[in-house]
Short mmCIF file of C-alpha atoms and ligand atoms in Angstrom, two decimals:
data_model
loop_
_atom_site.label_atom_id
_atom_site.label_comp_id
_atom_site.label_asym_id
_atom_site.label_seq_id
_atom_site.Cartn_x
_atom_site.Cartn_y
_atom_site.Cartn_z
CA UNK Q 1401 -16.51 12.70 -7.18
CA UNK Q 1402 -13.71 13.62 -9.84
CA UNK Q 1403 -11.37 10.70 -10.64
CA UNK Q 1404 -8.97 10.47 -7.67
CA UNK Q 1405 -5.76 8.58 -7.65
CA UNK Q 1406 -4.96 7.34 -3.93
CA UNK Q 1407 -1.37 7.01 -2.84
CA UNK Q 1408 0.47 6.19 0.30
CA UNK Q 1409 3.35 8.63 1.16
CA UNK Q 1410 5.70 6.98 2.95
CA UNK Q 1411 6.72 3.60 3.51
CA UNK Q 1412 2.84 1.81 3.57
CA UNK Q 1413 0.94 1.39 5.78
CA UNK Q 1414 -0.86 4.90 6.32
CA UNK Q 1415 -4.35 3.83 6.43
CA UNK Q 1416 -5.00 3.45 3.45
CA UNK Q 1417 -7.37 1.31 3.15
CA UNK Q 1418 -9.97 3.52 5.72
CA UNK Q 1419 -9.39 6.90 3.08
CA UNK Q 1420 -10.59 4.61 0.18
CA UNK Q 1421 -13.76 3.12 2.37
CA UNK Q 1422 -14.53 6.55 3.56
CA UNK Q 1423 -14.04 8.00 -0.22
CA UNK Q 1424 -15.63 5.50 -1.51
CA UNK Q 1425 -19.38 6.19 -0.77
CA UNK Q 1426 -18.59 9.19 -3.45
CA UNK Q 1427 -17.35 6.50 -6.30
CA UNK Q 1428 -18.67 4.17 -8.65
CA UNK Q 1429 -15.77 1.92 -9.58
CA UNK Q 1430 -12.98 1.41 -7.37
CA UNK Q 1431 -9.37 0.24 -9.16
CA UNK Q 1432 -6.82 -1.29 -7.31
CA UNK Q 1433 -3.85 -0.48 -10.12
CA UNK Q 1434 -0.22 -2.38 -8.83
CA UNK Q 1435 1.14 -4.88 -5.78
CA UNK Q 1436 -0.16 -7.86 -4.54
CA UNK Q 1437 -1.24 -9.42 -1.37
CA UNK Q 1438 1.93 -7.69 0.50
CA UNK Q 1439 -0.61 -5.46 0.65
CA UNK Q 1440 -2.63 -5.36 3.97
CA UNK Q 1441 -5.55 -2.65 3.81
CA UNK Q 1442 -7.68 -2.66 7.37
CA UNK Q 1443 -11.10 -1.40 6.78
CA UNK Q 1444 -13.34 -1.07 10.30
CA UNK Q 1445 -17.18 -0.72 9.39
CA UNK Q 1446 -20.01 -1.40 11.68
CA UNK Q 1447 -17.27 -2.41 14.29
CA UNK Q 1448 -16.14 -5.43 12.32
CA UNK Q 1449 -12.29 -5.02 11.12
CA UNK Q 1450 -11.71 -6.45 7.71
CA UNK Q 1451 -7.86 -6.53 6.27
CA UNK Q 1452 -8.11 -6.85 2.36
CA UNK Q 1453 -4.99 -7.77 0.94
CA UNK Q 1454 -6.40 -8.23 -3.31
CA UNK Q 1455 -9.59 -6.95 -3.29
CA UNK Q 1456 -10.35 -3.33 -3.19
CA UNK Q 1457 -10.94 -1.66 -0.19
CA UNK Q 1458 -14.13 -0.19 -1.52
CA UNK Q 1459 -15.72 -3.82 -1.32
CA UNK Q 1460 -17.34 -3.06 1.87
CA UNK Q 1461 -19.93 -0.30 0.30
CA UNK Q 1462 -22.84 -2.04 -1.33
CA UNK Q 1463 -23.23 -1.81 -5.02
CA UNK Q 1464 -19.86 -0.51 -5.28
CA UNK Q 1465 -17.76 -2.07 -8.16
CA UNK Q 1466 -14.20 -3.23 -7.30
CA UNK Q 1467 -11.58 -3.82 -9.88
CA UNK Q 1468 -8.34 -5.46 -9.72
CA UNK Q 1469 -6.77 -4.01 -12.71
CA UNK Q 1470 -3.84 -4.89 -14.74
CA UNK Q 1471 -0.52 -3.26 -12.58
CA UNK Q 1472 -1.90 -6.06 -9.99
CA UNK Q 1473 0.10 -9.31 -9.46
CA UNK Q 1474 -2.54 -11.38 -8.17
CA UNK Q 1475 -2.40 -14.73 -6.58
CA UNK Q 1476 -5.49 -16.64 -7.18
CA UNK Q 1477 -5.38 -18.86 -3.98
CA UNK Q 1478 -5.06 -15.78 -2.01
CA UNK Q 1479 -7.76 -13.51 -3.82
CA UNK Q 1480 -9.61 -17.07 -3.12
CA UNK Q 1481 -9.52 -16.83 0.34
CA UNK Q 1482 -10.08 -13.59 0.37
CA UNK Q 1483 -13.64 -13.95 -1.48
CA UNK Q 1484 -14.44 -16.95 0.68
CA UNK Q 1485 -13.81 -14.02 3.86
CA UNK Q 1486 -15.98 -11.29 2.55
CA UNK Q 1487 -18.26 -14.18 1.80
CA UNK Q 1488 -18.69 -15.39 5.34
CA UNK Q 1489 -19.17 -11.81 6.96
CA UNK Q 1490 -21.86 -11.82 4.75
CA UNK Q 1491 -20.74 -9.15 1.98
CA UNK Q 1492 -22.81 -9.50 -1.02
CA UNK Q 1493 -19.84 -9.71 -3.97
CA UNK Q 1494 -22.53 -10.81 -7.01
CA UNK Q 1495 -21.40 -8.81 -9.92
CA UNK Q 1496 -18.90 -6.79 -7.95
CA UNK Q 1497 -15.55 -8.00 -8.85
CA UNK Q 1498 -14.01 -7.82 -11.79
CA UNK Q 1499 -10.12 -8.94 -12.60
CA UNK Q 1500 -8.51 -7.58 -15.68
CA UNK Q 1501 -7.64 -10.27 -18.09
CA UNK Q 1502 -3.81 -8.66 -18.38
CA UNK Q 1503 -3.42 -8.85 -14.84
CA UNK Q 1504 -0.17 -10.99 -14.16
CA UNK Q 1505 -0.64 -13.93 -11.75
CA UNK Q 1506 1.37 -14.82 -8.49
CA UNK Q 1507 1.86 -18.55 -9.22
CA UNK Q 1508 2.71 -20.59 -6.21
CA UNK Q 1509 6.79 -21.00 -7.37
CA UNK Q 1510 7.30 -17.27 -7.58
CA UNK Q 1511 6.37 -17.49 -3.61
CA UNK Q 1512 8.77 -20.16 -3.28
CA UNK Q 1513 11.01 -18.23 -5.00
CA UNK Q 1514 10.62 -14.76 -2.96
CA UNK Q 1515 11.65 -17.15 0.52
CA UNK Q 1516 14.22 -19.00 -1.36
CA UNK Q 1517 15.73 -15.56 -2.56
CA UNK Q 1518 15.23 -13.88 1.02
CA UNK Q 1519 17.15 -16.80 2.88
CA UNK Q 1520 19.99 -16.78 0.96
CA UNK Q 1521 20.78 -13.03 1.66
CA UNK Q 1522 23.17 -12.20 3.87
CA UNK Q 1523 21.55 -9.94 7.05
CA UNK Q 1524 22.86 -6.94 5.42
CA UNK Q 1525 21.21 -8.08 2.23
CA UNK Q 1526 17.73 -8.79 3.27
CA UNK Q 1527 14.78 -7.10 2.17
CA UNK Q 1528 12.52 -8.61 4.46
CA UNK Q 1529 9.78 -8.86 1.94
CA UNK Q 1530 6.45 -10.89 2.86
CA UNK Q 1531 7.60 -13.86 1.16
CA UNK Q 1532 4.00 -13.07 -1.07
CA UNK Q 1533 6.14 -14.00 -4.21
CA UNK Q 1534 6.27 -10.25 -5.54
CA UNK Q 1535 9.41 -9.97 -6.77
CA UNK Q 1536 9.71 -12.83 -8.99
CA UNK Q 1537 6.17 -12.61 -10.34
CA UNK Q 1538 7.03 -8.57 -11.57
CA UNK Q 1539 10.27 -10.61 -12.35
CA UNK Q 1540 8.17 -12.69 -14.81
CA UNK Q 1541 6.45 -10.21 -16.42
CA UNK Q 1542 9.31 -7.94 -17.13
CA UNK Q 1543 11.31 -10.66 -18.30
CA UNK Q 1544 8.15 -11.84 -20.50
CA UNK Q 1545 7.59 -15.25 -19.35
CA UNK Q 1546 4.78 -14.78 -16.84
CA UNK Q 1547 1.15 -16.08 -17.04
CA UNK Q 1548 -1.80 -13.77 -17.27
CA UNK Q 1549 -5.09 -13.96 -15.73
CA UNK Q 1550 -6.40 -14.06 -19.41
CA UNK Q 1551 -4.29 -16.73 -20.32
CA UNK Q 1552 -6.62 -19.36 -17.88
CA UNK Q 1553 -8.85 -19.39 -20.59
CA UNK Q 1554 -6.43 -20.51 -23.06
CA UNK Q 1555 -7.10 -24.58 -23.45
CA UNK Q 1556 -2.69 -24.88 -22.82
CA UNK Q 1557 -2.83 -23.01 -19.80
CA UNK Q 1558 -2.07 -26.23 -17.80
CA UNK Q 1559 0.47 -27.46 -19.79
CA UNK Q 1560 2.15 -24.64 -19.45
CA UNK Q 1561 1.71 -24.78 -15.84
CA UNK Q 1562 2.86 -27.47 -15.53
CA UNK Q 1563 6.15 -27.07 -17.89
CA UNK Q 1564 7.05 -23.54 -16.12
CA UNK Q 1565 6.41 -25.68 -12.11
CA UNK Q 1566 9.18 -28.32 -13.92
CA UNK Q 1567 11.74 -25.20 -14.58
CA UNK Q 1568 11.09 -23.54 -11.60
CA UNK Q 1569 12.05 -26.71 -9.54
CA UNK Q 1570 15.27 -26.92 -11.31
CA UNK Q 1571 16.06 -23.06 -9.96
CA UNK Q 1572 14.15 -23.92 -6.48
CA UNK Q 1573 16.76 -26.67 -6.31
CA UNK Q 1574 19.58 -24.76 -7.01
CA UNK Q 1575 18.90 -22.68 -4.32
CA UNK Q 1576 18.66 -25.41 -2.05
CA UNK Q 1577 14.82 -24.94 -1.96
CA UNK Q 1578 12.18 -27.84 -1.81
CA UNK Q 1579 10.74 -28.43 -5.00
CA UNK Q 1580 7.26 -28.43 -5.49
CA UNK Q 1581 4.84 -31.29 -6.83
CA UNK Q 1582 4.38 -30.48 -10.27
CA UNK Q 1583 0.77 -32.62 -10.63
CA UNK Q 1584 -0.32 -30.63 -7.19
CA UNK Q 1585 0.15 -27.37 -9.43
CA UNK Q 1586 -1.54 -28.35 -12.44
CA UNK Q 1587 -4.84 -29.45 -10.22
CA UNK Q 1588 -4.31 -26.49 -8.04
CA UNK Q 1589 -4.44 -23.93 -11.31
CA UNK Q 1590 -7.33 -26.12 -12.60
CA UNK Q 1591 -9.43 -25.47 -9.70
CA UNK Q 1592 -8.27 -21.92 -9.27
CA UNK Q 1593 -8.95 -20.81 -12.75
CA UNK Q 1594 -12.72 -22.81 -12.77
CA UNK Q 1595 -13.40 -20.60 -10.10
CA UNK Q 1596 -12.20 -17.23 -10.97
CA UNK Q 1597 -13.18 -17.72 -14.80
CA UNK Q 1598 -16.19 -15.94 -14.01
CA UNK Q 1599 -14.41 -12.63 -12.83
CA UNK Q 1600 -12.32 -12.03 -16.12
CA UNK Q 1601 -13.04 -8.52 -17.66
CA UNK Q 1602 -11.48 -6.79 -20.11
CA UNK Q 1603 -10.72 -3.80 -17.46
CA UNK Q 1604 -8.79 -1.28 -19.54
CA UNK Q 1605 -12.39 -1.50 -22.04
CA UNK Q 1606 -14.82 -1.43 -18.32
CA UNK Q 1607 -12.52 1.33 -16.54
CA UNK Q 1608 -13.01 3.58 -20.03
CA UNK Q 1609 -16.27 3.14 -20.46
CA UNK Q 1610 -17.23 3.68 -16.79
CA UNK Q 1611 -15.30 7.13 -17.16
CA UNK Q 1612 -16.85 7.69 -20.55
CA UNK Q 1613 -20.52 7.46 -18.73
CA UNK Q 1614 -19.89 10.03 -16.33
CA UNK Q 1615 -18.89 7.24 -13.31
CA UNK Q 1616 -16.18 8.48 -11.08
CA UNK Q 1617 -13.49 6.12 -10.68
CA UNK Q 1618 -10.72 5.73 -7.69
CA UNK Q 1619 -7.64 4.06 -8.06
CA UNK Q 1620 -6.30 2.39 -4.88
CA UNK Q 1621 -2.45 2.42 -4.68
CA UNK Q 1622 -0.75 0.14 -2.33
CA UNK Q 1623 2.20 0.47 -0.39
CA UNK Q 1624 3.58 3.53 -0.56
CA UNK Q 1625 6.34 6.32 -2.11
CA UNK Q 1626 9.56 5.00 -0.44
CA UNK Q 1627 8.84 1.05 -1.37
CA UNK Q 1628 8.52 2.36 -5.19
CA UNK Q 1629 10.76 -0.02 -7.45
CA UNK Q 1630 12.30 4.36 -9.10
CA UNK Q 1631 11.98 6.30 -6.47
CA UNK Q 1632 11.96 4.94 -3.23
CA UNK Q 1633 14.96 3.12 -1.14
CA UNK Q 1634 16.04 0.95 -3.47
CA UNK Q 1635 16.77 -2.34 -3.33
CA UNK Q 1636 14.87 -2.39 -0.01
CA UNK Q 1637 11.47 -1.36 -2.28
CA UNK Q 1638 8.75 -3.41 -3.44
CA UNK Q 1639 8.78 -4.32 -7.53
CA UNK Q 1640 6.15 -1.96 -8.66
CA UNK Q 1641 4.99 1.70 -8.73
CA UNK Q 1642 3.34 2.66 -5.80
CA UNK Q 1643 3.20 6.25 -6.75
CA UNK Q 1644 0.62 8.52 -8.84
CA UNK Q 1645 1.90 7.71 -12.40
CA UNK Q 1646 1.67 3.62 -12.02
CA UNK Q 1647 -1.99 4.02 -11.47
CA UNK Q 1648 -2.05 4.85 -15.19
CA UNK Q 1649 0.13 2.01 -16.30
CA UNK Q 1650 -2.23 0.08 -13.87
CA UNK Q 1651 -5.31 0.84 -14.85
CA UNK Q 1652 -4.99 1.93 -18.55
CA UNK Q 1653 -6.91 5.28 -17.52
CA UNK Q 1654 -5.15 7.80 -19.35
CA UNK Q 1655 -3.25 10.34 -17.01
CA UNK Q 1656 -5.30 13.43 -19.10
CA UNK Q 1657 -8.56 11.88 -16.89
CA UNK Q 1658 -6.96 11.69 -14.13
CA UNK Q 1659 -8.64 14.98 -11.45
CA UNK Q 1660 -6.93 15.30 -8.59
CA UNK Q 1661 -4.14 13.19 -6.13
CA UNK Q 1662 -4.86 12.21 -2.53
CA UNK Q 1663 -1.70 11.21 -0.62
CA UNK Q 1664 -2.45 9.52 2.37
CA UNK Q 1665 0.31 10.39 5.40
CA UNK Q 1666 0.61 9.44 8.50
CA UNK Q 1667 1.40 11.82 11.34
CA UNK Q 1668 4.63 9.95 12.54
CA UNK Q 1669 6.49 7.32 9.91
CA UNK Q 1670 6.56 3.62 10.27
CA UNK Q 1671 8.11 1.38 8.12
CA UNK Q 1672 8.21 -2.79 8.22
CA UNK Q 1673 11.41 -4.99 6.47
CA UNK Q 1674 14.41 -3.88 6.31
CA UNK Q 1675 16.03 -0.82 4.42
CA UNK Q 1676 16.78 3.04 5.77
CA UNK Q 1677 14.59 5.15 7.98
CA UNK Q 1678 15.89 8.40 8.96
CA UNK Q 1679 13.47 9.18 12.00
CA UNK Q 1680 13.33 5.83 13.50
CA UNK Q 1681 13.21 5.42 17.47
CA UNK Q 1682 14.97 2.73 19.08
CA UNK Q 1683 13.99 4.44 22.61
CA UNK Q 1684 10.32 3.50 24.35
CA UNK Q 1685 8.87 6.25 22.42
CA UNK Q 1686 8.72 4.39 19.43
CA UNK Q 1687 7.50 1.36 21.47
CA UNK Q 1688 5.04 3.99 22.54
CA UNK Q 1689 4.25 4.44 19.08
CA UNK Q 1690 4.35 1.16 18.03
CA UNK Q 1691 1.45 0.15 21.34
CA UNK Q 1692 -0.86 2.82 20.85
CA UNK Q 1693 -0.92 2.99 17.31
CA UNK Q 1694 -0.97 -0.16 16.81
CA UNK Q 1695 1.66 -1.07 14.45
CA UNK Q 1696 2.22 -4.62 13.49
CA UNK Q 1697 1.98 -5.78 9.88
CA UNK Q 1698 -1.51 -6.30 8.45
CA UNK Q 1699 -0.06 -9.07 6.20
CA UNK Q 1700 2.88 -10.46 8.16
CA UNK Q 1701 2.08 -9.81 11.84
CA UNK Q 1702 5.53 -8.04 12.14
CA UNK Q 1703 6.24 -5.54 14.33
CA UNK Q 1704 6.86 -2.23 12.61
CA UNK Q 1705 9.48 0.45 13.36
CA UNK Q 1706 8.31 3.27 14.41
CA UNK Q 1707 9.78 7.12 14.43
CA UNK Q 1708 8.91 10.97 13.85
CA UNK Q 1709 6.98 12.64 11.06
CA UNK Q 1710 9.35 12.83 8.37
CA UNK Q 1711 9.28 15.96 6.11
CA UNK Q 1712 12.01 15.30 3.87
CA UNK Q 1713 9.84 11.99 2.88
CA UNK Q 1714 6.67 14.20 2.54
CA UNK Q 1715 7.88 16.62 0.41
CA UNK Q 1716 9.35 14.37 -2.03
CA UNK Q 1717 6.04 12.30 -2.10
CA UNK Q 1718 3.83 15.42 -2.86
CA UNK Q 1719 6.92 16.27 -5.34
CA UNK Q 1720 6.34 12.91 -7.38
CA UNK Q 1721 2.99 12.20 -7.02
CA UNK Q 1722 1.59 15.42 -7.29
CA UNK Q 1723 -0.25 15.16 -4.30
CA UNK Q 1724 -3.60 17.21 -4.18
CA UNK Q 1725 -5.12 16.55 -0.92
CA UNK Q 1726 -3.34 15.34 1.87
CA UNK Q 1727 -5.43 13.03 3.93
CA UNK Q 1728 -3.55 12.74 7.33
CA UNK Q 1729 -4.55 9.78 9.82
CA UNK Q 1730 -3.49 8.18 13.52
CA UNK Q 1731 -3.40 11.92 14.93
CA UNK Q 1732 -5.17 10.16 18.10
CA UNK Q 1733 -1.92 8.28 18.74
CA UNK Q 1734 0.17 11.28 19.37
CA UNK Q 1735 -2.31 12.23 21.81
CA UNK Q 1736 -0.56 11.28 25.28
CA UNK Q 1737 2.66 12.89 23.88
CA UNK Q 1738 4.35 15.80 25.62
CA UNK Q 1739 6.42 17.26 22.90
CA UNK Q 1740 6.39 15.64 19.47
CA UNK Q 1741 9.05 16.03 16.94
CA UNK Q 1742 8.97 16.96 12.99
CA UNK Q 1743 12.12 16.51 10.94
CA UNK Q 1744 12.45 19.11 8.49
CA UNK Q 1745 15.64 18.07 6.75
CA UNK Q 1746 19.04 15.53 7.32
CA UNK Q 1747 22.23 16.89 7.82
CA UNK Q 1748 25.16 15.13 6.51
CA UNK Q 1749 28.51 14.37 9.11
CA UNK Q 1750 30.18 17.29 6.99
CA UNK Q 1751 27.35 19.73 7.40
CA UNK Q 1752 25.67 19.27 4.35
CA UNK Q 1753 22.02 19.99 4.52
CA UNK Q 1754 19.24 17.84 2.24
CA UNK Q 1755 15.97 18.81 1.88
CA UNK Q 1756 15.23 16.59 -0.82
CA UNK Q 1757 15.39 12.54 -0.27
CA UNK Q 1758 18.71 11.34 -1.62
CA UNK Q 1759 18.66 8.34 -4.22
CA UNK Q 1760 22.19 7.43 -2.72
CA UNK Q 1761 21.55 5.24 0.54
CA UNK Q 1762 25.52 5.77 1.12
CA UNK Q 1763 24.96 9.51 1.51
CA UNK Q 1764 21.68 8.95 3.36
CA UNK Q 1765 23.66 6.59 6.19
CA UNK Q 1766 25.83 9.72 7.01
CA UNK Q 1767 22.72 11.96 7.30
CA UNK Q 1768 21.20 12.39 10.51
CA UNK Q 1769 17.40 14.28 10.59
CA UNK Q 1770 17.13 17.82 11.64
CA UNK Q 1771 14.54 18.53 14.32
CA UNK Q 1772 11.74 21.20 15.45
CA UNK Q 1773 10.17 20.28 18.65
CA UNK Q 1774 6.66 20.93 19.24
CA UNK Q 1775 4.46 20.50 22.59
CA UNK Q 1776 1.69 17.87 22.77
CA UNK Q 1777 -1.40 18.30 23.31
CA UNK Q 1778 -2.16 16.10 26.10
CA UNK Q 1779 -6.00 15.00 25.34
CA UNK Q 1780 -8.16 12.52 23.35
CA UNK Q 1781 -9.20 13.50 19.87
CA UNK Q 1782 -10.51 10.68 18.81
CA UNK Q 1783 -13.99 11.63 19.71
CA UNK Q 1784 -13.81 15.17 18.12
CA UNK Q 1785 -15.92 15.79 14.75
CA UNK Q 1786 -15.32 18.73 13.74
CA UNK Q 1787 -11.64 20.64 12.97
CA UNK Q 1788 -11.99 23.61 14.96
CA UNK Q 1789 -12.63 21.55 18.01
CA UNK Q 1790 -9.37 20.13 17.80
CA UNK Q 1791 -6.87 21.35 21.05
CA UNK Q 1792 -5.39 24.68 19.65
CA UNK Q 1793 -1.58 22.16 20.00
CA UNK Q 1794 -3.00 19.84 17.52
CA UNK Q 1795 -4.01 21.81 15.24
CA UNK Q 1796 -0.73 23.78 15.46
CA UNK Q 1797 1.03 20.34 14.77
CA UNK Q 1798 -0.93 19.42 11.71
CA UNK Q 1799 -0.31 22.70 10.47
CA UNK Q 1800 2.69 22.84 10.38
CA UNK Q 1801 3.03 19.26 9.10
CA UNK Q 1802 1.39 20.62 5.71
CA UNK Q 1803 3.21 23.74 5.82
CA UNK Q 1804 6.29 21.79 5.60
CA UNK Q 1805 4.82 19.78 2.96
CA UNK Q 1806 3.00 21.89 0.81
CA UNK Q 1807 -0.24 20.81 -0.13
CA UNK Q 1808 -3.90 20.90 1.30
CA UNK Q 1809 -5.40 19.20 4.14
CA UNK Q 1810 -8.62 16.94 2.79
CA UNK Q 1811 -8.82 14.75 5.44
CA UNK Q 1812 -7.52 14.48 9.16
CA UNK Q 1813 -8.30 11.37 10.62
CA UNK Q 1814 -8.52 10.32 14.73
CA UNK Q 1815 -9.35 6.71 15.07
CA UNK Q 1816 -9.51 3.41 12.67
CA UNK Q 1817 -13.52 3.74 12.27
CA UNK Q 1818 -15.49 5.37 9.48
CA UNK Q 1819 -16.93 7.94 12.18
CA UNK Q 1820 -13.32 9.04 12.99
CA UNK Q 1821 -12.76 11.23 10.13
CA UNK Q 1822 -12.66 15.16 10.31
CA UNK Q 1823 -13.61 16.10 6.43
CA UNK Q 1824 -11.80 19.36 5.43
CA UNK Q 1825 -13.01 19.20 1.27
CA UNK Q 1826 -12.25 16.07 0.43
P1 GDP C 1221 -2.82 0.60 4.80
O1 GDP C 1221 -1.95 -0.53 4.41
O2 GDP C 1221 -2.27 1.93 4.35
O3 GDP C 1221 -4.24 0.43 4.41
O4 GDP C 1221 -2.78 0.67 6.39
P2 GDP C 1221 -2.93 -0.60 7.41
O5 GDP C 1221 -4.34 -1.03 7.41
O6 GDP C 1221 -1.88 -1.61 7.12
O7 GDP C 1221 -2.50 0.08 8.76
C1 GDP C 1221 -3.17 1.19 9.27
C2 GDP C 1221 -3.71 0.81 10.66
O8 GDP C 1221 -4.09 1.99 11.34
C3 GDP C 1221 -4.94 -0.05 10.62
O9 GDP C 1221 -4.94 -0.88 11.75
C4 GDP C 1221 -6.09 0.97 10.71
O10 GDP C 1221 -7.27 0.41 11.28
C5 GDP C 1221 -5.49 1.98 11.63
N1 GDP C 1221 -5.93 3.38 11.43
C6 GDP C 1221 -6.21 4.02 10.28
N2 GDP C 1221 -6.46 5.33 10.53
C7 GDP C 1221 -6.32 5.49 11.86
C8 GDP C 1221 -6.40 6.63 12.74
O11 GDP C 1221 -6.64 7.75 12.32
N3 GDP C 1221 -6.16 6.40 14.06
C9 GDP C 1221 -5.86 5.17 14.55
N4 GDP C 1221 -5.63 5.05 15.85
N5 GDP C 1221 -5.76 4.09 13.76
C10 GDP C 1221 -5.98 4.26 12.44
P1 IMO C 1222 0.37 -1.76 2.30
O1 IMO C 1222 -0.37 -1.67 1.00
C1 IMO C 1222 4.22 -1.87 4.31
C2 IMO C 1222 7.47 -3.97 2.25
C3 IMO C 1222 8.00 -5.25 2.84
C4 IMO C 1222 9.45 -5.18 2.40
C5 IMO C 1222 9.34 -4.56 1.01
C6 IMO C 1222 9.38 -5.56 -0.13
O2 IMO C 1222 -0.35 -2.51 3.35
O3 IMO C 1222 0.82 -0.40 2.72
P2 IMO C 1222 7.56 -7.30 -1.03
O4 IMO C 1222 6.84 -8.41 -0.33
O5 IMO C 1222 6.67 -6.24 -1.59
O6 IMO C 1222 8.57 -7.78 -2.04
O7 IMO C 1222 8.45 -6.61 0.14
O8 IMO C 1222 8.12 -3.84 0.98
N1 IMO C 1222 6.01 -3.94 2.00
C7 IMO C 1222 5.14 -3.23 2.72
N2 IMO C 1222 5.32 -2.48 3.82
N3 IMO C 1222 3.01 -1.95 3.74
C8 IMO C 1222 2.81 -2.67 2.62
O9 IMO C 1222 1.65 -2.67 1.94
C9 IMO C 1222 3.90 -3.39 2.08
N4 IMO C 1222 4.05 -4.21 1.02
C10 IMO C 1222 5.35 -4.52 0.97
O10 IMO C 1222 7.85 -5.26 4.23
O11 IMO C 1222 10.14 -4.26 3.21
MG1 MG C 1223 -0.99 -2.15 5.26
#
């Protein structure tokens, strides 16, 4: 498989994490290149459901060799847990995981932090982030005071630990926070980094090599287009590049061997935390939505709001990513529909018409999304293999999807599980 960069195209949460399993029996190394565990990937193989929030979702395929590459901020007691999970189902890890050795770390005060932060907003303010410590730790390393992965090797790791825990009390109590136990950190870390010692790689050297001896490497964004820290809704965005080009900053794989760009889209929008969303429902179609497809947080266990396909958003995704191959999933939940609805642009209260996603959220609360109707299709698809057995409605709806898009159709999928994928060159 050429090198494929994997991107989510709206606001997370498109599945993902299934496109990279299914892709993945066609790659050698497998890159996760920016976030943290915010992330919540769902993987369903051999009917067991896995939700990998650190560790690349091409873990699951044996022999298969997973990095978590420098863009990452990683929390070690969460990638911790998470090895201790795949451990327990009984995936074989030995040799499979490597963690860059620039890979910024989630320490346990930037968490603190992140809630601290949140509850002090006012409602209007909130971001409703998962409280995973995101913000501060890309807070860190931008303001160059974080700790690396590499850096647990160093033999003053722990005294730093422990003099950065000491200053981030003094903030935590400043924001009327509870501060943490500063010799509970420093055995915590100690612990952490005996056990993840053995991981450290120098990724940028292993991801460039790997590419240099003909292995095909896939890069595993997270979240998605409208949570990037440019280009998305900001300030309700996550802090890092979700989108094609931070999966060179994230990886160090040059963008000149880079192949092609899946974007993976869902066939309605959902979004979790707070910020704009032009095509939500409030009505008991999006609680439709929201039951049959399923949509509560991976990470958080929130519900998430739920509305029509957005074209506007999908246009400006395959605009900045440079999306390839679109690989479209959770048709299936449409499926009991009797119309369905596409927006195609937003009109603004004076009649102004945007086909392009605004950066200005003040111009974007005055817009309200343009509709085309379409009729349902009224029957199951998630048992269908092959595209042209699709109901002559559904494949009318997905085609128009792309032709509002632009683009090419690589994957459609109809259900969580591996088997549930219609492959259309991808
Ligand atoms: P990710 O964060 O982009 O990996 O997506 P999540 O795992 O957070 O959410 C996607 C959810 O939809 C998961 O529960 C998947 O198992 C499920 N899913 C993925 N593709 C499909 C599909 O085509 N149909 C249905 N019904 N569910 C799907
Ligand atoms: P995956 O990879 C959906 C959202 C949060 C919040 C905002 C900022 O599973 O698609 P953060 O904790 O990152 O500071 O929160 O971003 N968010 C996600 N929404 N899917 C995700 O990841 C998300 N990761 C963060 O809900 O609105
Ligand atoms: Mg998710």
């Amino acid at each position: 498989m050429p090198n494929t960069i994997l991107v989510g195209s709206q606001w997370g949460d498109e599945g993902k994490g299934k496109i990279i399993d299914v892709l993945t029996s066609q790659a050698d190394v497998i890159v996760r290149f920016q976030g943290g565990s915010n992330a919540g990937h769902t993987v369903i193989a051999e009917g067991k459901k896995y939700v990998l929030h650190l560790i690349p979702s091409g873990i699951l395929h044996p022999g298969k060799l997973c990095v978590i590459g420098n863009g990452v901020v990683m929390d070690p007691l969460d990638l911790l847990k998470e090895i201790d999970m795949l451990r327990e189902q009984g995936i074989d890890l030995e040799g499979r995981i490597f963690i860059s050795d620039r890979t910024h770390m989630v320490m346990q005060w930037h968490r603190a932090l992140d809630s601290a932060d949140e509850a002090r907003r006012s409602d209007a303010k909130k971001i409703g982030t998962t409280g995973r410590g995101i913000g501060p730790a890309y807070g860190a390393k931008m303001g160059r005071t974080g700790f690396r992965v590499g850096d647990m090797l160093s033999p003053g790791f722990l005294d730093n630990v422990r003099s950065d825990t000491e200053d981030a009390n003094k903030i935590l109590v400043s924001m009327g926070a509870p501060e943490l136990d500063v010799e509970e950190m420093v055995a915590t870390y100690k612990s952490a980094s005996d056990l993840l010692n053995k991981y450290i790689t120098d990724s940028v050297s292993f991801i460039n090599n790997a590419d240099r001896d003909g292995k095909s490497i896939l890069l595993e964004g997270a979240q998605g287009t409208m949570l990037d820290i440019d280009f998305g809704t900001y300030p309700f965005v996550t802090s890092s590049n979700p989108t094609a080009g931070g999966a060179c900053t994230g990886s160090g794989l040059s963008p000149r061997k880079i192949d092609r760009v899946v974007g993976v889209i869902k066939c309605y929008t959902t979004r979790v935390g707070a910020g704009p969303f032009p095509t939500e429902l409030f009505d008991e179609m999006g609680e439709q939505l929201r039951a049959v497809g399923g949509e509560f947080g991976a990470t958080t266990g929130r519900p998430r709001r739920c509305g029509w396909f957005d074209a506007v958003v999908g246009r400006y995704s395959a605009m900045v990513n440079g999306v390839d191959f679109w690989a479209m999933t959770k048709l299936d939940v449409l499926d009991g529909m009797e119309t369905v609805k596409i927006c195609t642009a937003y009109e603004r209260d004076d009649g102004k018409i945007y086909d392009v996603f605004p950066a200005d959220l003040s111009v974007l609360s005055r817009c309200k999304p343009v509709y085309e109707e379409m009729s349902g299709w009224m029957s199951k698809t998630s048992d269908i293999t092959r595209y042209e057995d699709l109901p002559l409605k559904a494949r009318a709806y997905v085609e128009r999807l792309v032709e509002l898009i632009g683009g090419q159709l690589g994957i459609l999928s109809v259900g969580p599980a591996r088997e549930t994928t219609l492959r259309l060159g991808l």
